Amino acid sequence: MATIPEKSLVILSWADAHTTVTTQLHEHEITHAPLIIRTIGWLLKDNDEGVSIASEWCEDGTWRAVTF
């Protein structure tokens, strides 16, 4: 079994856009604010472009479930 690379585990929080599952809403029912999302994973990149984390590491050295 391969050794997991030395990466920091982080929790990221951000304000994200969202959609409703209902097809019809009255105007007073509309949520007009972002939804706060929290994601946990290994920190892969953090630079001026943004942040990338992965929630899964595979023993072949690849990452899965990468969020930017």
PDB file of N, CA and C in Angstrom:
ATOM      1  N   MET A   1       0.841  -1.188   0.000  1.00  0.00           N
ATOM      2  CA  MET A   1       0.000   0.000   0.000  1.00  0.00           C
ATOM      3  C   MET A   1       0.882   1.246   0.000  1.00  0.00           C
ATOM      4  N   ALA A   2       0.554   2.193  -0.836  1.00  0.00           N
ATOM      5  CA  ALA A   2       1.318   3.432  -0.962  1.00  0.00           C
ATOM      6  C   ALA A   2       1.080   4.337   0.251  1.00  0.00           C
ATOM      7  N   THR A   3       2.047   5.200   0.509  1.00  0.00           N
ATOM      8  CA  THR A   3       1.944   6.149   1.611  1.00  0.00           C
ATOM      9  C   THR A   3       1.205   7.396   1.154  1.00  0.00           C
ATOM     10  N   ILE A   4       0.276   7.855   1.967  1.00  0.00           N
ATOM     11  CA  ILE A   4      -0.474   9.078   1.649  1.00  0.00           C
ATOM     12  C   ILE A   4       0.488  10.263   1.660  1.00  0.00           C
ATOM     13  N   PRO A   5       0.469  11.108   0.618  1.00  0.00           N
ATOM     14  CA  PRO A   5       1.354  12.276   0.577  1.00  0.00           C
ATOM     15  C   PRO A   5       1.100  13.201   1.771  1.00  0.00           C
ATOM     16  N   GLU A   6       2.153  13.882   2.180  1.00  0.00           N
ATOM     17  CA  GLU A   6       2.018  14.819   3.296  1.00  0.00           C
ATOM     18  C   GLU A   6       1.310  16.077   2.816  1.00  0.00           C
ATOM     19  N   LYS A   7       0.038  16.146   3.091  1.00  0.00           N
ATOM     20  CA  LYS A   7      -0.796  17.303   2.744  1.00  0.00           C
ATOM     21  C   LYS A   7      -1.576  17.694   3.990  1.00  0.00           C
ATOM     22  N   SER A   8      -1.881  18.965   4.119  1.00  0.00           N
ATOM     23  CA  SER A   8      -2.686  19.429   5.248  1.00  0.00           C
ATOM     24  C   SER A   8      -4.151  19.101   5.022  1.00  0.00           C
ATOM     25  N   LEU A   9      -4.830  18.680   6.085  1.00  0.00           N
ATOM     26  CA  LEU A   9      -6.285  18.547   6.047  1.00  0.00           C
ATOM     27  C   LEU A   9      -6.869  19.890   6.448  1.00  0.00           C
ATOM     28  N   VAL A  10      -7.845  20.371   5.672  1.00  0.00           N
ATOM     29  CA  VAL A  10      -8.422  21.692   5.915  1.00  0.00           C
ATOM     30  C   VAL A  10      -9.948  21.626   5.880  1.00  0.00           C
ATOM     31  N   ILE A  11     -10.568  22.635   6.476  1.00  0.00           N
ATOM     32  CA  ILE A  11     -12.008  22.856   6.362  1.00  0.00           C
ATOM     33  C   ILE A  11     -12.171  24.211   5.690  1.00  0.00           C
ATOM     34  N   LEU A  12     -12.831  24.245   4.532  1.00  0.00           N
ATOM     35  CA  LEU A  12     -13.073  25.493   3.811  1.00  0.00           C
ATOM     36  C   LEU A  12     -14.537  25.882   3.944  1.00  0.00           C
ATOM     37  N   SER A  13     -14.783  27.163   4.128  1.00  0.00           N
ATOM     38  CA  SER A  13     -16.140  27.707   4.158  1.00  0.00           C
ATOM     39  C   SER A  13     -16.249  28.794   3.110  1.00  0.00           C
ATOM     40  N   TRP A  14     -17.367  28.823   2.396  1.00  0.00           N
ATOM     41  CA  TRP A  14     -17.592  29.875   1.412  1.00  0.00           C
ATOM     42  C   TRP A  14     -19.079  30.082   1.200  1.00  0.00           C
ATOM     43  N   ALA A  15     -19.415  31.228   0.632  1.00  0.00           N
ATOM     44  CA  ALA A  15     -20.798  31.555   0.286  1.00  0.00           C
ATOM     45  C   ALA A  15     -21.032  31.126  -1.151  1.00  0.00           C
ATOM     46  N   ASP A  16     -21.975  30.219  -1.367  1.00  0.00           N
ATOM     47  CA  ASP A  16     -22.210  29.640  -2.685  1.00  0.00           C
ATOM     48  C   ASP A  16     -23.608  29.989  -3.183  1.00  0.00           C
ATOM     49  N   ALA A  17     -23.738  30.071  -4.487  1.00  0.00           N
ATOM     50  CA  ALA A  17     -25.060  30.244  -5.101  1.00  0.00           C
ATOM     51  C   ALA A  17     -25.845  28.943  -4.940  1.00  0.00           C
ATOM     52  N   HIS A  18     -27.160  29.010  -5.062  1.00  0.00           N
ATOM     53  CA  HIS A  18     -27.969  27.806  -4.927  1.00  0.00           C
ATOM     54  C   HIS A  18     -29.238  27.950  -5.753  1.00  0.00           C
ATOM     55  N   THR A  19     -29.961  26.861  -5.867  1.00  0.00           N
ATOM     56  CA  THR A  19     -31.214  26.852  -6.606  1.00  0.00           C
ATOM     57  C   THR A  19     -32.283  26.187  -5.752  1.00  0.00           C
ATOM     58  N   THR A  20     -33.518  26.389  -6.106  1.00  0.00           N
ATOM     59  CA  THR A  20     -34.611  25.763  -5.370  1.00  0.00           C
ATOM     60  C   THR A  20     -35.048  24.483  -6.065  1.00  0.00           C
ATOM     61  N   VAL A  21     -35.660  23.591  -5.312  1.00  0.00           N
ATOM     62  CA  VAL A  21     -36.184  22.357  -5.903  1.00  0.00           C
ATOM     63  C   VAL A  21     -37.655  22.506  -6.279  1.00  0.00           C
ATOM     64  N   THR A  22     -38.264  23.578  -5.834  1.00  0.00           N
ATOM     65  CA  THR A  22     -39.653  23.857  -6.164  1.00  0.00           C
ATOM     66  C   THR A  22     -39.707  24.605  -7.493  1.00  0.00           C
ATOM     67  N   THR A  23     -40.694  24.307  -8.303  1.00  0.00           N
ATOM     68  CA  THR A  23     -40.781  24.979  -9.594  1.00  0.00           C
ATOM     69  C   THR A  23     -41.468  26.331  -9.511  1.00  0.00           C
ATOM     70  N   GLN A  24     -42.272  26.532  -8.485  1.00  0.00           N
ATOM     71  CA  GLN A  24     -42.978  27.803  -8.361  1.00  0.00           C
ATOM     72  C   GLN A  24     -42.844  28.350  -6.946  1.00  0.00           C
ATOM     73  N   LEU A  25     -42.537  29.635  -6.844  1.00  0.00           N
ATOM     74  CA  LEU A  25     -42.436  30.312  -5.556  1.00  0.00           C
ATOM     75  C   LEU A  25     -43.082  31.670  -5.648  1.00  0.00           C
ATOM     76  N   HIS A  26     -43.710  32.101  -4.565  1.00  0.00           N
ATOM     77  CA  HIS A  26     -44.147  33.496  -4.460  1.00  0.00           C
ATOM     78  C   HIS A  26     -42.909  34.318  -4.122  1.00  0.00           C
ATOM     79  N   GLU A  27     -42.928  35.577  -4.508  1.00  0.00           N
ATOM     80  CA  GLU A  27     -41.742  36.414  -4.308  1.00  0.00           C
ATOM     81  C   GLU A  27     -41.283  36.430  -2.852  1.00  0.00           C
ATOM     82  N   HIS A  28     -42.216  36.453  -1.896  1.00  0.00           N
ATOM     83  CA  HIS A  28     -41.838  36.501  -0.476  1.00  0.00           C
ATOM     84  C   HIS A  28     -41.190  35.188   0.008  1.00  0.00           C
ATOM     85  N   GLU A  29     -41.298  34.120  -0.774  1.00  0.00           N
ATOM     86  CA  GLU A  29     -40.698  32.829  -0.412  1.00  0.00           C
ATOM     87  C   GLU A  29     -39.270  32.667  -0.920  1.00  0.00           C
ATOM     88  N   ILE A  30     -38.825  33.581  -1.749  1.00  0.00           N
ATOM     89  CA  ILE A  30     -37.509  33.467  -2.377  1.00  0.00           C
ATOM     90  C   ILE A  30     -36.411  33.828  -1.383  1.00  0.00           C
ATOM     91  N   THR A  31     -35.438  32.919  -1.242  1.00  0.00           N
ATOM     92  CA  THR A  31     -34.259  33.189  -0.421  1.00  0.00           C
ATOM     93  C   THR A  31     -33.263  33.927  -1.287  1.00  0.00           C
ATOM     94  N   HIS A  32     -32.959  35.149  -0.899  1.00  0.00           N
ATOM     95  CA  HIS A  32     -32.057  35.982  -1.692  1.00  0.00           C
ATOM     96  C   HIS A  32     -30.754  36.180  -0.919  1.00  0.00           C
ATOM     97  N   ALA A  33     -30.043  35.074  -0.713  1.00  0.00           N
ATOM     98  CA  ALA A  33     -28.779  35.104   0.016  1.00  0.00           C
ATOM     99  C   ALA A  33     -27.993  33.849  -0.334  1.00  0.00           C
ATOM    100  N   PRO A  34     -26.670  33.935  -0.257  1.00  0.00           N
ATOM    101  CA  PRO A  34     -25.873  32.738  -0.534  1.00  0.00           C
ATOM    102  C   PRO A  34     -26.037  31.705   0.578  1.00  0.00           C
ATOM    103  N   LEU A  35     -25.694  30.475   0.242  1.00  0.00           N
ATOM    104  CA  LEU A  35     -25.721  29.373   1.200  1.00  0.00           C
ATOM    105  C   LEU A  35     -24.280  29.116   1.638  1.00  0.00           C
ATOM    106  N   ILE A  36     -24.030  29.052   2.945  1.00  0.00           N
ATOM    107  CA  ILE A  36     -22.679  28.794   3.436  1.00  0.00           C
ATOM    108  C   ILE A  36     -22.407  27.297   3.332  1.00  0.00           C
ATOM    109  N   ILE A  37     -21.326  26.950   2.641  1.00  0.00           N
ATOM    110  CA  ILE A  37     -20.925  25.568   2.408  1.00  0.00           C
ATOM    111  C   ILE A  37     -19.605  25.317   3.130  1.00  0.00           C
ATOM    112  N   ARG A  38     -19.457  24.136   3.708  1.00  0.00           N
ATOM    113  CA  ARG A  38     -18.188  23.748   4.332  1.00  0.00           C
ATOM    114  C   ARG A  38     -17.746  22.417   3.741  1.00  0.00           C
ATOM    115  N   THR A  39     -16.490  22.363   3.316  1.00  0.00           N
ATOM    116  CA  THR A  39     -15.922  21.159   2.724  1.00  0.00           C
ATOM    117  C   THR A  39     -14.620  20.822   3.449  1.00  0.00           C
ATOM    118  N   ILE A  40     -14.416  19.538   3.698  1.00  0.00           N
ATOM    119  CA  ILE A  40     -13.206  19.061   4.367  1.00  0.00           C
ATOM    120  C   ILE A  40     -12.398  18.239   3.365  1.00  0.00           C
ATOM    121  N   GLY A  41     -11.073  18.456   3.331  1.00  0.00           N
ATOM    122  CA  GLY A  41     -10.243  17.660   2.437  1.00  0.00           C
ATOM    123  C   GLY A  41      -8.777  18.010   2.549  1.00  0.00           C
ATOM    124  N   TRP A  42      -7.980  17.329   1.736  1.00  0.00           N
ATOM    125  CA  TRP A  42      -6.553  17.610   1.668  1.00  0.00           C
ATOM    126  C   TRP A  42      -6.329  18.838   0.793  1.00  0.00           C
ATOM    127  N   LEU A  43      -5.533  19.767   1.281  1.00  0.00           N
ATOM    128  CA  LEU A  43      -5.219  20.980   0.530  1.00  0.00           C
ATOM    129  C   LEU A  43      -4.221  20.637  -0.570  1.00  0.00           C
ATOM    130  N   LEU A  44      -4.641  20.793  -1.827  1.00  0.00           N
ATOM    131  CA  LEU A  44      -3.780  20.494  -2.970  1.00  0.00           C
ATOM    132  C   LEU A  44      -3.103  21.741  -3.514  1.00  0.00           C
ATOM    133  N   LYS A  45      -3.867  22.829  -3.669  1.00  0.00           N
ATOM    134  CA  LYS A  45      -3.324  24.083  -4.191  1.00  0.00           C
ATOM    135  C   LYS A  45      -4.017  25.255  -3.502  1.00  0.00           C
ATOM    136  N   ASP A  46      -3.236  26.300  -3.252  1.00  0.00           N
ATOM    137  CA  ASP A  46      -3.756  27.537  -2.674  1.00  0.00           C
ATOM    138  C   ASP A  46      -2.924  28.670  -3.249  1.00  0.00           C
ATOM    139  N   ASN A  47      -3.517  29.392  -4.231  1.00  0.00           N
ATOM    140  CA  ASN A  47      -2.781  30.477  -4.878  1.00  0.00           C
ATOM    141  C   ASN A  47      -3.763  31.582  -5.274  1.00  0.00           C
ATOM    142  N   ASP A  48      -3.298  32.534  -6.093  1.00  0.00           N
ATOM    143  CA  ASP A  48      -4.137  33.667  -6.492  1.00  0.00           C
ATOM    144  C   ASP A  48      -5.369  33.238  -7.295  1.00  0.00           C
ATOM    145  N   GLU A  49      -5.308  32.073  -7.943  1.00  0.00           N
ATOM    146  CA  GLU A  49      -6.450  31.583  -8.732  1.00  0.00           C
ATOM    147  C   GLU A  49      -7.556  31.042  -7.842  1.00  0.00           C
ATOM    148  N   GLY A  50      -7.194  30.490  -6.693  1.00  0.00           N
ATOM    149  CA  GLY A  50      -8.176  29.913  -5.783  1.00  0.00           C
ATOM    150  C   GLY A  50      -7.569  28.793  -4.960  1.00  0.00           C
ATOM    151  N   VAL A  51      -8.446  27.938  -4.447  1.00  0.00           N
ATOM    152  CA  VAL A  51      -8.050  26.831  -3.576  1.00  0.00           C
ATOM    153  C   VAL A  51      -8.623  25.542  -4.141  1.00  0.00           C
ATOM    154  N   SER A  52      -7.823  24.476  -4.168  1.00  0.00           N
ATOM    155  CA  SER A  52      -8.292  23.152  -4.564  1.00  0.00           C
ATOM    156  C   SER A  52      -8.040  22.172  -3.433  1.00  0.00           C
ATOM    157  N   ILE A  53      -9.068  21.407  -3.074  1.00  0.00           N
ATOM    158  CA  ILE A  53      -8.926  20.356  -2.079  1.00  0.00           C
ATOM    159  C   ILE A  53      -9.518  19.065  -2.639  1.00  0.00           C
ATOM    160  N   ALA A  54      -9.077  17.941  -2.100  1.00  0.00           N
ATOM    161  CA  ALA A  54      -9.596  16.639  -2.510  1.00  0.00           C
ATOM    162  C   ALA A  54     -10.073  15.895  -1.269  1.00  0.00           C
ATOM    163  N   SER A  55     -11.180  15.200  -1.381  1.00  0.00           N
ATOM    164  CA  SER A  55     -11.683  14.443  -0.235  1.00  0.00           C
ATOM    165  C   SER A  55     -11.306  12.968  -0.298  1.00  0.00           C
ATOM    166  N   GLU A  56     -10.677  12.538  -1.401  1.00  0.00           N
ATOM    167  CA  GLU A  56     -10.257  11.143  -1.502  1.00  0.00           C
ATOM    168  C   GLU A  56      -8.887  11.039  -2.164  1.00  0.00           C
ATOM    169  N   TRP A  57      -8.057  10.134  -1.642  1.00  0.00           N
ATOM    170  CA  TRP A  57      -6.760   9.831  -2.220  1.00  0.00           C
ATOM    171  C   TRP A  57      -6.724   8.349  -2.560  1.00  0.00           C
ATOM    172  N   CYS A  58      -6.236   8.010  -3.741  1.00  0.00           N
ATOM    173  CA  CYS A  58      -6.173   6.618  -4.189  1.00  0.00           C
ATOM    174  C   CYS A  58      -4.733   6.123  -4.108  1.00  0.00           C
ATOM    175  N   GLU A  59      -4.555   4.825  -3.821  1.00  0.00           N
ATOM    176  CA  GLU A  59      -3.206   4.295  -3.641  1.00  0.00           C
ATOM    177  C   GLU A  59      -2.362   4.321  -4.901  1.00  0.00           C
ATOM    178  N   ASP A  60      -2.987   4.612  -6.075  1.00  0.00           N
ATOM    179  CA  ASP A  60      -2.188   4.761  -7.294  1.00  0.00           C
ATOM    180  C   ASP A  60      -1.639   6.180  -7.439  1.00  0.00           C
ATOM    181  N   GLY A  61      -1.837   7.022  -6.403  1.00  0.00           N
ATOM    182  CA  GLY A  61      -1.296   8.381  -6.396  1.00  0.00           C
ATOM    183  C   GLY A  61      -2.229   9.440  -6.941  1.00  0.00           C
ATOM    184  N   THR A  62      -3.461   9.064  -7.302  1.00  0.00           N
ATOM    185  CA  THR A  62      -4.416  10.036  -7.840  1.00  0.00           C
ATOM    186  C   THR A  62      -5.344  10.530  -6.736  1.00  0.00           C
ATOM    187  N   TRP A  63      -5.981  11.662  -7.019  1.00  0.00           N
ATOM    188  CA  TRP A  63      -6.943  12.282  -6.093  1.00  0.00           C
ATOM    189  C   TRP A  63      -8.326  12.222  -6.718  1.00  0.00           C
ATOM    190  N   ARG A  64      -9.355  12.056  -5.874  1.00  0.00           N
ATOM    191  CA  ARG A  64     -10.745  12.074  -6.348  1.00  0.00           C
ATOM    192  C   ARG A  64     -11.529  13.099  -5.553  1.00  0.00           C
ATOM    193  N   ALA A  65     -12.685  13.432  -6.079  1.00  0.00           N
ATOM    194  CA  ALA A  65     -13.589  14.386  -5.429  1.00  0.00           C
ATOM    195  C   ALA A  65     -12.859  15.704  -5.157  1.00  0.00           C
ATOM    196  N   VAL A  66     -12.254  16.257  -6.209  1.00  0.00           N
ATOM    197  CA  VAL A  66     -11.520  17.526  -6.096  1.00  0.00           C
ATOM    198  C   VAL A  66     -12.498  18.691  -6.239  1.00  0.00           C
ATOM    199  N   THR A  67     -12.434  19.602  -5.300  1.00  0.00           N
ATOM    200  CA  THR A  67     -13.266  20.808  -5.315  1.00  0.00           C
ATOM    201  C   THR A  67     -12.365  22.016  -5.486  1.00  0.00           C
ATOM    202  N   PHE A  68     -12.732  22.907  -6.401  1.00  0.00           N
ATOM    203  CA  PHE A  68     -11.992  24.160  -6.601  1.00  0.00           C
ATOM    204  C   PHE A  68     -12.833  25.291  -6.053  1.00  0.00           C
TER     205      PHE A  68
END
